[in-house]
Coordinates of N, CA and C in Angstrom, one line a residue:
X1 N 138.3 133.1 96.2 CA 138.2 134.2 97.2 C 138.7 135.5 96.5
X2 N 138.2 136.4 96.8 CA 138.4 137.8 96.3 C 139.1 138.7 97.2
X3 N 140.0 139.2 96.7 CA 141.0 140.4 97.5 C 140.2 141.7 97.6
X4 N 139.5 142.4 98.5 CA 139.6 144.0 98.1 C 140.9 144.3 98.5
X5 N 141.1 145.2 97.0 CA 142.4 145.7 97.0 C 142.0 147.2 97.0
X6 N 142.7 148.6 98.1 CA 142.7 149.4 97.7 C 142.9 150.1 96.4
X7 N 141.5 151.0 96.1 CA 141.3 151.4 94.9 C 142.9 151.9 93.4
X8 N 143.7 152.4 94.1 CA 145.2 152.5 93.3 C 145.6 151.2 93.3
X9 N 145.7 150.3 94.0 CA 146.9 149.2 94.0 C 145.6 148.5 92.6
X10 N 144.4 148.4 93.3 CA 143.8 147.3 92.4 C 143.6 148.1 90.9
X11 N 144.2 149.3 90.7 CA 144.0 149.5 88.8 C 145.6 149.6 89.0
X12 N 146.4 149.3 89.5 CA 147.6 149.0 89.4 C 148.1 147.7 89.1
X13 N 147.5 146.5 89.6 CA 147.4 145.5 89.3 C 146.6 144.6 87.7
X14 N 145.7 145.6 87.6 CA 144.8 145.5 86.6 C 146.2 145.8 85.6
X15 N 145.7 146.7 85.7 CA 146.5 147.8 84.3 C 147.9 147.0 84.1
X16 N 149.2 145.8 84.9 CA 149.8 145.8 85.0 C 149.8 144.4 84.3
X17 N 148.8 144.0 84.6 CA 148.5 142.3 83.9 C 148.5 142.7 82.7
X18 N 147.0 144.0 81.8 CA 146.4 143.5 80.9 C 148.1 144.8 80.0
X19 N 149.0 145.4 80.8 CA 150.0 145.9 79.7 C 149.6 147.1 79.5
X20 N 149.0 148.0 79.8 CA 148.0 148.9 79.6 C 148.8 150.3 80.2
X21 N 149.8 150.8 79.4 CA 150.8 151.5 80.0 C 150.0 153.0 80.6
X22 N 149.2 153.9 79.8 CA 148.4 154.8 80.2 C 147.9 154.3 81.0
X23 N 147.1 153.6 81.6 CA 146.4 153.5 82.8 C 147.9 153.3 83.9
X24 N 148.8 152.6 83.6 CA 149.9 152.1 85.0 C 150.2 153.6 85.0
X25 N 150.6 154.2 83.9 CA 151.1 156.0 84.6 C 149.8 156.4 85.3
X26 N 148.8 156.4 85.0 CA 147.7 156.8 86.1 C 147.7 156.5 86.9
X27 N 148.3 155.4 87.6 CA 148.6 154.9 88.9 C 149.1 155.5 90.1
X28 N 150.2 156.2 89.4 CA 151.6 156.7 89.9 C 151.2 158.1 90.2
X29 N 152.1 158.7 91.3 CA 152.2 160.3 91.4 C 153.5 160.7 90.7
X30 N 153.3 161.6 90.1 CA 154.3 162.4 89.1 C 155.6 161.9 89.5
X31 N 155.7 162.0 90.7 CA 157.5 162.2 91.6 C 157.5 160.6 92.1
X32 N 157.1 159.9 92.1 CA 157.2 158.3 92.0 C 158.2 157.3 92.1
X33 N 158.5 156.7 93.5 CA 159.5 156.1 93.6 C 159.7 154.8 93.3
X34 N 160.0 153.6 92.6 CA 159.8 152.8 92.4 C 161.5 151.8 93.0
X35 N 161.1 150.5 94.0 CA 162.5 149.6 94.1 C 162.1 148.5 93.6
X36 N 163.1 148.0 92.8 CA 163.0 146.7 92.4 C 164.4 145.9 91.9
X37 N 164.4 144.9 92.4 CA 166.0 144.1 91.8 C 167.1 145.1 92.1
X38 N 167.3 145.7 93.0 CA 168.5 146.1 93.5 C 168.2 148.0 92.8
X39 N 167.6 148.4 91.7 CA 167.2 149.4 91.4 C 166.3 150.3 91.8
X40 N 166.6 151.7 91.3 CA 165.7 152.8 92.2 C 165.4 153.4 91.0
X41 N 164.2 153.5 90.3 CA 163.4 153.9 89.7 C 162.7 155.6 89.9
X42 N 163.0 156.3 89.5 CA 161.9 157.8 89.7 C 161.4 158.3 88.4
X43 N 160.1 158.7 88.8 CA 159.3 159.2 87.9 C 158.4 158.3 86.9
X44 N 157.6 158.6 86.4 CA 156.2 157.7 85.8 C 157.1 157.5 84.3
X45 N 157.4 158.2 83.5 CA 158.5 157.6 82.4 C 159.4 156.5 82.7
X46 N 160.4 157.2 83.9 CA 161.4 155.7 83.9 C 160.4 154.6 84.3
X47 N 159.2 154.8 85.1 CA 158.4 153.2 85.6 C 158.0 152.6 84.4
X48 N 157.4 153.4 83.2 CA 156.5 153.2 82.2 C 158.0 152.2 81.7
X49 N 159.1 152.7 81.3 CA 160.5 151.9 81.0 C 160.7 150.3 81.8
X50 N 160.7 151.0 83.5 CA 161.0 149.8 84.3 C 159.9 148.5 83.7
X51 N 158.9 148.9 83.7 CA 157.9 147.9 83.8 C 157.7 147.3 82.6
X52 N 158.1 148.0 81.0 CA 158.1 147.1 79.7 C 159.6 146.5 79.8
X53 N 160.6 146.7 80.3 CA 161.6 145.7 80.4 C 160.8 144.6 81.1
X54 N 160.6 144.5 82.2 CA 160.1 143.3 83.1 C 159.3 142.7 82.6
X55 N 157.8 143.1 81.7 CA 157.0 142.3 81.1 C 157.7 141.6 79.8
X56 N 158.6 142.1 79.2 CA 159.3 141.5 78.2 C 160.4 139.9 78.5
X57 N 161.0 140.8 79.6 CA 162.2 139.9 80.1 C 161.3 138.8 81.3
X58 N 160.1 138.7 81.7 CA 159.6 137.4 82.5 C 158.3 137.2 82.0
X59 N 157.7 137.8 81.1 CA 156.1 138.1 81.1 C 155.2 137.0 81.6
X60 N 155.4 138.3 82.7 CA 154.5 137.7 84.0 C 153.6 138.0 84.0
X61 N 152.5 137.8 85.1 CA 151.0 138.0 85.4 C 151.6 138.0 87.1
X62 N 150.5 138.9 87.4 CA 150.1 138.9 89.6 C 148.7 138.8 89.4
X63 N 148.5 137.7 90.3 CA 147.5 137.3 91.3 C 147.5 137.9 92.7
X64 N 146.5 138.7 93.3 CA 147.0 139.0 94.4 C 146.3 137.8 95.5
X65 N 147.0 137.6 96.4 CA 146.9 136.6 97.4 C 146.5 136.9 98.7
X66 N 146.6 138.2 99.4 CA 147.1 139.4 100.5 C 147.1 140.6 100.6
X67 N 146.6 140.9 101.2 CA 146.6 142.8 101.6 C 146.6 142.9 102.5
X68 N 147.4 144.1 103.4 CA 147.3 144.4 105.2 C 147.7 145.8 104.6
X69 N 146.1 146.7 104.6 CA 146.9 148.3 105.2 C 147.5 148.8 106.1
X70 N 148.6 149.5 105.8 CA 149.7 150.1 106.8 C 149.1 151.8 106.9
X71 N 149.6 152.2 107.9 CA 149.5 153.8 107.7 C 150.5 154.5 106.0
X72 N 149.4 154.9 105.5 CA 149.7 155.6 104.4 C 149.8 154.5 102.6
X73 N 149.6 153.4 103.4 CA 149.9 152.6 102.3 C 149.0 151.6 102.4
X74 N 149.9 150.3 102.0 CA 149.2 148.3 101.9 C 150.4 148.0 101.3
X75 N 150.6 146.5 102.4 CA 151.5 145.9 101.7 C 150.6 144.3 100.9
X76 N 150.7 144.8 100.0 CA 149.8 143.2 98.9 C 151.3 142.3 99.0
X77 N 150.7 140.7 99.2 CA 151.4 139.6 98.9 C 150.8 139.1 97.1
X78 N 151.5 139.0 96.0 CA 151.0 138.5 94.6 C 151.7 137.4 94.4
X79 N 150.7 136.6 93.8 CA 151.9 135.6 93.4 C 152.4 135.3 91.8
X80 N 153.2 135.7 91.4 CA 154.0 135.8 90.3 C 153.9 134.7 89.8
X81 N 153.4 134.7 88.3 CA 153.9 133.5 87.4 C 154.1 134.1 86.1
X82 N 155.4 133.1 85.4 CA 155.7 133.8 83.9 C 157.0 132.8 83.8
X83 N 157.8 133.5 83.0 CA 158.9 132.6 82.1 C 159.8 133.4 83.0
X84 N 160.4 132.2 84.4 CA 162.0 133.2 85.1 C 161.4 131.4 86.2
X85 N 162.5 131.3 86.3 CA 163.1 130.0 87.2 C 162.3 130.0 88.3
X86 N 161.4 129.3 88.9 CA 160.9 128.8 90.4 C 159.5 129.3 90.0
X87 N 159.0 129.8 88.9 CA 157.5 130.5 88.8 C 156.5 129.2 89.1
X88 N 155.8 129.9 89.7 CA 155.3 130.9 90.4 C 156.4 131.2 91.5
X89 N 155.9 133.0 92.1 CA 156.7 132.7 93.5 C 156.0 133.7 94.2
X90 N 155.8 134.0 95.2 CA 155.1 135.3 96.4 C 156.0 136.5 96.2
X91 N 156.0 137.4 95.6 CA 156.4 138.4 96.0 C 155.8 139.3 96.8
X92 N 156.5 140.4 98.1 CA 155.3 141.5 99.0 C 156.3 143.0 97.8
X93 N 154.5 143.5 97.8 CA 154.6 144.9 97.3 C 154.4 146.2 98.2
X94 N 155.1 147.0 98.5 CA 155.4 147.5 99.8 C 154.6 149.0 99.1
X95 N 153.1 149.4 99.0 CA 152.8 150.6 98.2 C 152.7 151.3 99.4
X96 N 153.5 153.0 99.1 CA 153.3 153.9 99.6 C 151.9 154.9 98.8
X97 N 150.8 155.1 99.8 CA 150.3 156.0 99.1 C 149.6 157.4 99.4
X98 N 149.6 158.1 98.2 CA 149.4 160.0 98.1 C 148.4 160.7 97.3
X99 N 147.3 160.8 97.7 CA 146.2 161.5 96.8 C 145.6 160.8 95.9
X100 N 145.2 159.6 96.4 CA 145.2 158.4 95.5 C 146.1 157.4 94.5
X101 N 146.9 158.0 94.6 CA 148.1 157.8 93.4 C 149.4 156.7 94.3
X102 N 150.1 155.5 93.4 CA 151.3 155.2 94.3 C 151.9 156.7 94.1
X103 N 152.5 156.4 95.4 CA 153.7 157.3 95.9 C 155.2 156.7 95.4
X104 N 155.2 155.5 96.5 CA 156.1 154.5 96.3 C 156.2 153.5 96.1
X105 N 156.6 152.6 95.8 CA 156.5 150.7 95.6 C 157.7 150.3 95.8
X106 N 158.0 149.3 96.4 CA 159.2 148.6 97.1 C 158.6 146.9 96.7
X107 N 159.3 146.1 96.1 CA 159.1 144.8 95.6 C 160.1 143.8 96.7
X108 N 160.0 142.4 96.9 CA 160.5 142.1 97.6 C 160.2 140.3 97.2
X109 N 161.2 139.8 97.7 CA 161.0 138.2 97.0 C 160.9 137.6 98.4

């Protein structure tokens, strides 16, 4: 079965599997908030940072499983697999979005 994923999340997803750091900063709006693991992330540099620690430290892949558009956003369900204890696992991605671009992203286990 196939997810349509709104057009940002789904080159966000793309771009985030295949490592493809120029395309993930295209993802993003300039001013870009990113939560994850207890951390608050701003701006497309520190994400470009946040995001090659994380593929280094679990190198993961998302499958997405779930999408429910919210006002201004979608919250995608993916399911996580890579090298980190219980993999696979569901995480919800909480995208805020702005002119096409994330806004925000909030991760959640």
């Amino acid at each position: 079965m196939t997810i349509m994923l709104p057009d940002p999340i789904a080159a966000y997803v793309a771009a985030d599997n295949a490592g493809d750091d120029a395309a993930l900063a295209a993802c993003f709006a300039a001013d870009a908030v990113v939560r994850d693991e207890g951390r608050t992330i701003r701006g497309v540099d520190a994400i470009l940072v946040w995001k090659a620690e994380a593929k280094r430290k679990y190198q993961y892949a998302v499958e997405p499983v779930a999408v429910a558009e919210t006002e201004g956003g979608a919250v995608l369900t993916g399911r996580v697999s890579g090298r980190f204890p219980g993999s696979p696992v569901e995480l919800r991605y909480l995208f805020g979005l702005r002119d096409g671009r994330i806004a925000t992203l909030e991760i959640h286990g």
